[in-house]
Coordinates of C-alpha atoms and ligand atoms in Angstrom, one line a residue:
X1 CA -4.0 -5.7 -3.6
X2 CA -1.0 -3.9 -2.3
X3 CA -1.5 -2.4 1.1
X4 CA -0.1 0.6 2.9
X5 CA 3.3 -1.0 3.8
X6 CA 3.9 -2.1 0.2
X7 CA 2.9 1.4 -1.2
X8 CA 5.2 3.1 1.4
X9 CA 8.0 0.8 0.4
X10 CA 7.5 1.7 -3.3
X11 CA 7.5 5.4 -2.3
X12 CA 10.8 4.9 -0.5
X13 CA 12.2 3.1 -3.5
X14 CA 11.1 5.8 -6.0
X15 CA 11.9 8.9 -3.9
X16 CA 15.7 8.9 -4.5
X17 CA 15.3 8.8 -8.3
X18 CA 12.2 11.0 -8.6
X19 CA 12.6 13.8 -6.0
X20 CA 14.4 16.8 -7.4
X21 CA 14.5 15.1 -10.9
X22 CA 12.8 16.3 -14.0
X23 CA 10.7 14.3 -16.4
X24 CA 12.8 14.4 -19.6
X25 CA 10.5 12.2 -21.6
X26 CA 7.3 10.2 -20.9
X27 CA 6.2 7.3 -23.0
X28 CA 2.6 6.1 -23.0
X29 CA 1.9 2.6 -24.4
X30 CA -1.8 2.8 -24.1
X31 CA -4.4 5.5 -23.5
X32 CA -5.9 4.1 -20.2
X33 CA -5.4 2.1 -17.1
X34 CA -8.4 1.7 -14.8
X35 CA -9.4 5.1 -15.9
X36 CA -8.3 7.0 -19.1
X37 CA -5.0 8.8 -18.6
X38 CA -5.4 12.6 -18.8
X39 CA -5.4 13.7 -22.5
X40 CA -2.5 16.1 -22.0
X41 CA -0.7 13.7 -19.6
X42 CA 2.7 13.7 -21.4
X43 CA 2.6 17.5 -22.0
X44 CA 1.9 18.2 -18.4
X45 CA 4.7 16.0 -17.2
X46 CA 7.6 16.6 -19.5
X47 CA 9.9 19.3 -18.3
X48 CA 8.4 19.4 -14.8
X49 CA 10.4 18.7 -11.7
X50 CA 9.2 16.4 -8.9
X51 CA 9.4 18.6 -5.8
X52 CA 8.3 15.8 -3.4
X53 CA 7.0 12.2 -3.4
X54 CA 4.4 11.6 -0.7
X55 CA 1.8 9.0 0.1
X56 CA -1.8 9.2 1.2
X57 CA -3.5 5.9 2.0
X58 CA -2.5 3.7 -1.0
X59 CA -1.9 6.6 -3.4
X60 CA 1.5 7.9 -4.3
X61 CA 1.5 11.6 -4.7
X62 CA 4.3 13.3 -6.8
X63 CA 4.2 17.1 -6.4
X64 CA 5.3 18.8 -9.6
X65 CA 6.9 22.2 -10.1
X66 CA 3.8 23.1 -12.2
X67 CA 1.5 22.9 -9.1
X68 CA 0.0 19.6 -10.4
X69 CA 0.1 16.4 -8.4
X70 CA 0.7 13.2 -10.2
X71 CA -1.6 10.7 -8.3
X72 CA -0.6 7.1 -8.8
X73 CA -2.3 3.9 -7.5
X74 CA -0.9 0.4 -8.0
X75 CA -4.4 -1.2 -8.3
X76 CA -4.3 -5.0 -8.0
X77 CA -1.2 -5.9 -9.9
X78 CA 0.8 -2.7 -10.7
X79 CA 4.5 -2.3 -10.0
X80 CA 7.3 0.0 -10.9
X81 CA 10.7 -1.0 -12.2
X82 CA 13.6 1.3 -11.8
X83 CA 16.5 1.0 -14.2
X84 CA 19.5 3.0 -15.1
X85 CA 19.2 4.8 -18.4
X86 CA 21.7 3.6 -21.0
X87 CA 24.7 6.0 -21.5
X88 CA 23.8 7.8 -18.3
X89 CA 25.6 6.2 -15.3
X90 CA 23.9 6.4 -12.0
X91 CA 26.0 5.8 -9.0
X92 CA 23.6 4.2 -6.6
X93 CA 21.5 2.1 -8.9
X94 CA 23.5 -0.8 -10.1
X95 CA 20.7 -2.8 -11.7
X96 CA 17.0 -3.0 -12.1
X97 CA 14.9 -2.9 -9.0
X98 CA 11.2 -3.4 -8.2
X99 CA 10.6 -1.5 -5.0
X100 CA 7.8 -2.9 -2.9
X101 CA 7.4 -6.3 -4.6
X102 CA 7.6 -8.2 -1.4
X103 CA 4.5 -10.4 -1.1
X104 CA 2.5 -10.4 -4.3
X105 CA 4.5 -11.5 -7.3
X106 CA 4.9 -8.9 -10.0
X107 CA 4.8 -9.5 -13.7
X108 CA 8.0 -9.3 -15.6
X109 CA 6.1 -9.4 -18.9
X110 CA 7.1 -6.3 -20.9
X111 CA 3.7 -6.4 -22.8
X112 CA 2.3 -4.9 -19.6
X113 CA 4.7 -1.9 -19.5
X114 CA 2.2 0.9 -19.9
X115 CA 3.9 4.0 -18.8
X116 CA 7.7 4.9 -18.8
X117 CA 9.2 7.9 -17.1
X118 CA 12.6 9.0 -18.2
X119 CA 14.0 11.2 -15.4
X120 CA 16.9 13.7 -15.3
X121 CA 18.3 11.6 -12.4
X122 CA 19.2 9.0 -15.0
X123 CA 16.5 6.6 -14.0
X124 CA 14.0 4.9 -16.3
X125 CA 10.9 4.2 -14.3
X126 CA 8.5 1.7 -15.8
X127 CA 4.9 1.1 -14.7
X128 CA 3.8 -2.4 -15.4
X129 CA 0.2 -3.5 -14.6
X130 CA -1.2 -6.7 -16.2
X131 CA -4.7 -6.3 -14.8
X132 CA -4.8 -2.6 -15.3
X133 CA -6.6 -1.7 -12.1
X134 CA -3.9 0.9 -11.5
X135 CA -4.4 4.6 -12.0
X136 CA -2.5 7.8 -12.9
X137 CA -4.1 11.1 -12.7
X138 CA -3.0 14.8 -12.7
X139 CA -4.8 17.0 -10.2
X140 CA -4.0 20.6 -9.2
X141 CA -2.5 20.5 -5.7
X142 CA -5.1 23.0 -4.4
X143 CA -8.0 20.6 -5.5
X144 CA -6.4 17.4 -4.2
X145 CA -8.2 17.2 -0.8
X146 CA -11.5 17.7 -2.5
X147 CA -10.8 15.2 -5.2
X148 CA -13.5 12.4 -5.2
X149 CA -10.9 9.7 -4.6
X150 CA -9.3 11.6 -1.7
X151 CA -12.1 13.2 0.3
X152 CA -13.6 9.9 1.5
X153 CA -10.2 8.6 2.7
X154 CA -10.0 8.1 6.5
X155 CA -7.1 8.8 8.8
X156 CA -3.5 7.6 8.2
X157 CA -2.9 4.8 10.7
X158 CA 0.7 5.9 11.3
X159 CA -0.3 9.5 11.8
X160 CA -0.4 11.0 15.3
X161 CA -4.0 11.8 15.1
X162 CA -5.0 8.2 14.7
X163 CA -5.6 7.0 18.2
X164 CA -8.0 4.8 20.3
X165 CA -10.5 7.7 20.7
X166 CA -10.6 8.3 17.0
X167 CA -11.0 4.5 16.2
X168 CA -13.7 4.1 18.9
X169 CA -15.6 7.1 17.5
X170 CA -15.5 5.6 14.0
X171 CA -16.7 2.2 15.2
X172 CA -19.2 3.2 18.0
X173 CA -22.3 2.9 15.9
X174 CA -21.2 0.4 13.3
X175 CA -23.2 -2.8 12.9
X176 CA -20.3 -4.7 11.3
X177 CA -17.5 -7.0 12.5
X178 CA -14.1 -5.7 13.4
X179 CA -12.7 -7.2 10.2
X180 CA -15.2 -5.3 8.1
X181 CA -14.7 -2.0 10.0
X182 CA -10.9 -2.1 9.7
X183 CA -11.2 -2.9 6.0
X184 CA -13.3 0.2 5.5
X185 CA -11.0 2.9 4.1
X186 CA -13.2 5.6 5.8
X187 CA -12.4 4.2 9.3
X188 CA -8.7 3.9 8.7
X189 CA -6.8 4.3 5.4
X190 CA -4.5 1.8 3.7
X191 CA -5.3 -1.5 5.5
X192 CA -6.3 -4.6 3.5
X193 CA -6.9 -8.2 4.1
X194 CA -3.4 -9.1 5.2
X195 CA -2.7 -6.4 7.7
X196 CA -6.3 -6.4 9.2
X197 CA -5.8 -10.1 9.9
X198 CA -2.3 -9.6 11.4
X199 CA -3.3 -6.6 13.5
X200 CA -6.3 -8.4 15.0
X201 CA -4.2 -11.3 15.9
X202 CA -1.6 -9.1 17.6
X203 CA -4.4 -7.4 19.6
X204 CA -5.9 -10.9 20.4
X205 CA -9.3 -9.7 19.1
X206 CA -11.6 -11.9 17.0
X207 CA -12.3 -10.6 13.5
X208 CA -15.9 -11.6 14.1
X209 CA -16.3 -9.4 17.2
X210 CA -18.7 -6.5 16.8
X211 CA -16.8 -3.3 15.9
X212 CA -19.0 -1.3 18.2
X213 CA -17.4 -3.0 21.2
X214 CA -14.3 -0.8 20.7
X215 CA -16.4 2.0 22.4
X216 CA -18.3 2.3 25.7
X217 CA -21.9 3.3 25.7
X218 CA -20.8 6.9 26.0
X219 CA -18.5 6.5 23.0
X220 CA -15.2 6.4 24.9
X221 CA -12.5 4.0 23.8
X222 CA -12.4 0.6 25.6
X223 CA -9.0 -1.0 26.4
X224 CA -9.6 -3.1 23.3
X225 CA -9.4 0.0 21.1
X226 CA -6.1 1.0 22.7
X227 CA -4.7 -2.5 22.1
X228 CA -5.9 -2.5 18.5
X229 CA -4.4 0.9 17.6
X230 CA -1.0 -0.2 19.0
X231 CA -1.2 -3.5 17.1
X232 CA -2.1 -1.7 13.8
X233 CA 0.8 0.7 14.1
X234 CA 3.2 -2.0 15.1
X235 CA 2.4 -4.4 12.3
X236 CA 2.7 -1.6 9.7
X237 CA 6.0 -0.4 11.1
X238 CA 7.3 -3.9 11.1
X239 CA 6.2 -4.6 7.5
X240 CA 7.6 -1.3 6.2
X241 CA 10.9 -2.1 7.9
X242 CA 11.0 -5.6 6.3
X243 CA 10.1 -4.0 2.9
X244 CA 12.7 -1.4 3.2
X245 CA 15.4 -4.0 3.8
X246 CA 14.3 -6.0 0.7
X247 CA 15.1 -2.9 -1.4
X248 CA 18.8 -3.4 -0.6
X249 CA 18.7 -7.1 -1.5
X250 CA 19.4 -7.5 -5.2
X251 CA 18.2 -11.0 -5.3
X252 CA 14.7 -9.7 -4.8
X253 CA 14.5 -7.1 -7.5
X254 CA 12.2 -8.7 -10.1
X255 CA 9.0 -9.9 -8.5
X256 CA 10.5 -12.3 -6.1
X257 CA 9.0 -12.5 -2.7
X258 CA 10.4 -10.6 0.2
X259 CA 10.8 -10.9 3.9
X260 CA 7.7 -9.9 5.7
X261 CA 5.6 -12.9 4.6
X262 CA 7.9 -15.0 6.8
X263 CA 6.7 -12.8 9.7
X264 CA 3.0 -13.3 9.0
X265 CA 1.4 -14.8 12.2
X266 CA -1.9 -15.8 10.8
X267 CA -2.3 -14.7 7.2
X268 CA -2.2 -17.6 4.8
X269 CA -1.3 -20.0 7.7
X270 CA -4.5 -22.1 7.9
X271 CA -3.9 -25.2 10.0
X272 CA -0.6 -24.0 11.5
X273 CA -0.1 -23.6 15.2
X274 CA -1.0 -20.2 16.7
X275 CA 2.2 -18.2 17.4
X276 CA 0.8 -16.5 20.5
X277 CA 2.9 -17.5 23.5
X278 CA 1.1 -20.1 25.6
X279 CA -1.7 -20.5 23.1
X280 CA -2.3 -24.0 21.7
X281 CA -4.8 -23.0 19.1
X282 CA -4.7 -23.6 15.3
X283 CA -5.1 -20.9 12.7
X284 CA -8.4 -21.1 11.0
X285 CA -9.7 -19.6 7.8
X286 CA -13.2 -18.3 7.4
X287 CA -14.8 -16.2 4.7
X288 CA -16.1 -12.8 5.6
X289 CA -17.6 -10.5 2.9
X290 CA -16.1 -12.8 0.2
X291 CA -12.5 -12.5 1.6
X292 CA -10.5 -15.0 3.6
X293 CA -10.0 -14.2 7.2
X294 CA -7.2 -16.0 9.1
X295 CA -7.4 -16.0 12.9
X296 CA -6.9 -18.1 16.0
X297 CA -10.2 -19.0 17.6
X298 CA -8.6 -19.7 20.9
X299 CA -6.7 -16.5 21.9
X300 CA -8.6 -14.0 19.7
X301 CA -11.8 -13.1 21.5
Ligands
LIG401 ZN1 -3.9 -18.4 19.5

């Protein structure tokens, strides 16, 4: 499942070829992804200009000149390929690129190309999704915040309003572990298994610790909450930076693995030595709520 840094990397890869460009033609190769595509999908896109490409949690949000927002989610296995349209040279895009494909491998099988956007920028943008958990919806901008998929989404971890006080408030009365709390999209948006494990390791906090210990009895943030917020922001910034650099690396354009995985400190590193300076622990894997958690039982408390 792509997490926030991967979606942000995709956004940064698509923005130069989508923002300010018009949908000249839209091809649909099937009527649905995880949900049915809107009935008038093609009609509501063709001829419209993308006025901005944003992101909220793991959703890409393309604002259209019509007042609609094209909401896109990568699901488990979705990816976009950007190619230059034939007979229409584009100066910056020399070959096909797959923005954001930097940890999970992406399928090159054309049978899973479900939606193709032909843009006035000269880009052909293809959405490929073998497992079809992805999603594309059109929602009027004024209804977006009240949309059922949006209104439950918690704070953006890289936003200014996300701080220790906010995290402590969200966790104060939780009966769950820190791992479960951070994986809860209502507590903080966009984190998944990888970055929850990585952030907890950077903050030296055990994934099994009670989430409520981020707050004092009166609900104030403890120093742990401060450390954890800093760790979350740092790991996301680092991952986005690594993803961004992979966009410029043409060897990595078709589902090959990118850079940030080499920076994982605990994720997928069971049995390896803990990278915390001075720690002699070994990374362990446990299962929490059906998902693997990687952590160091020595320095994460
Ligand atoms: Zn350690």
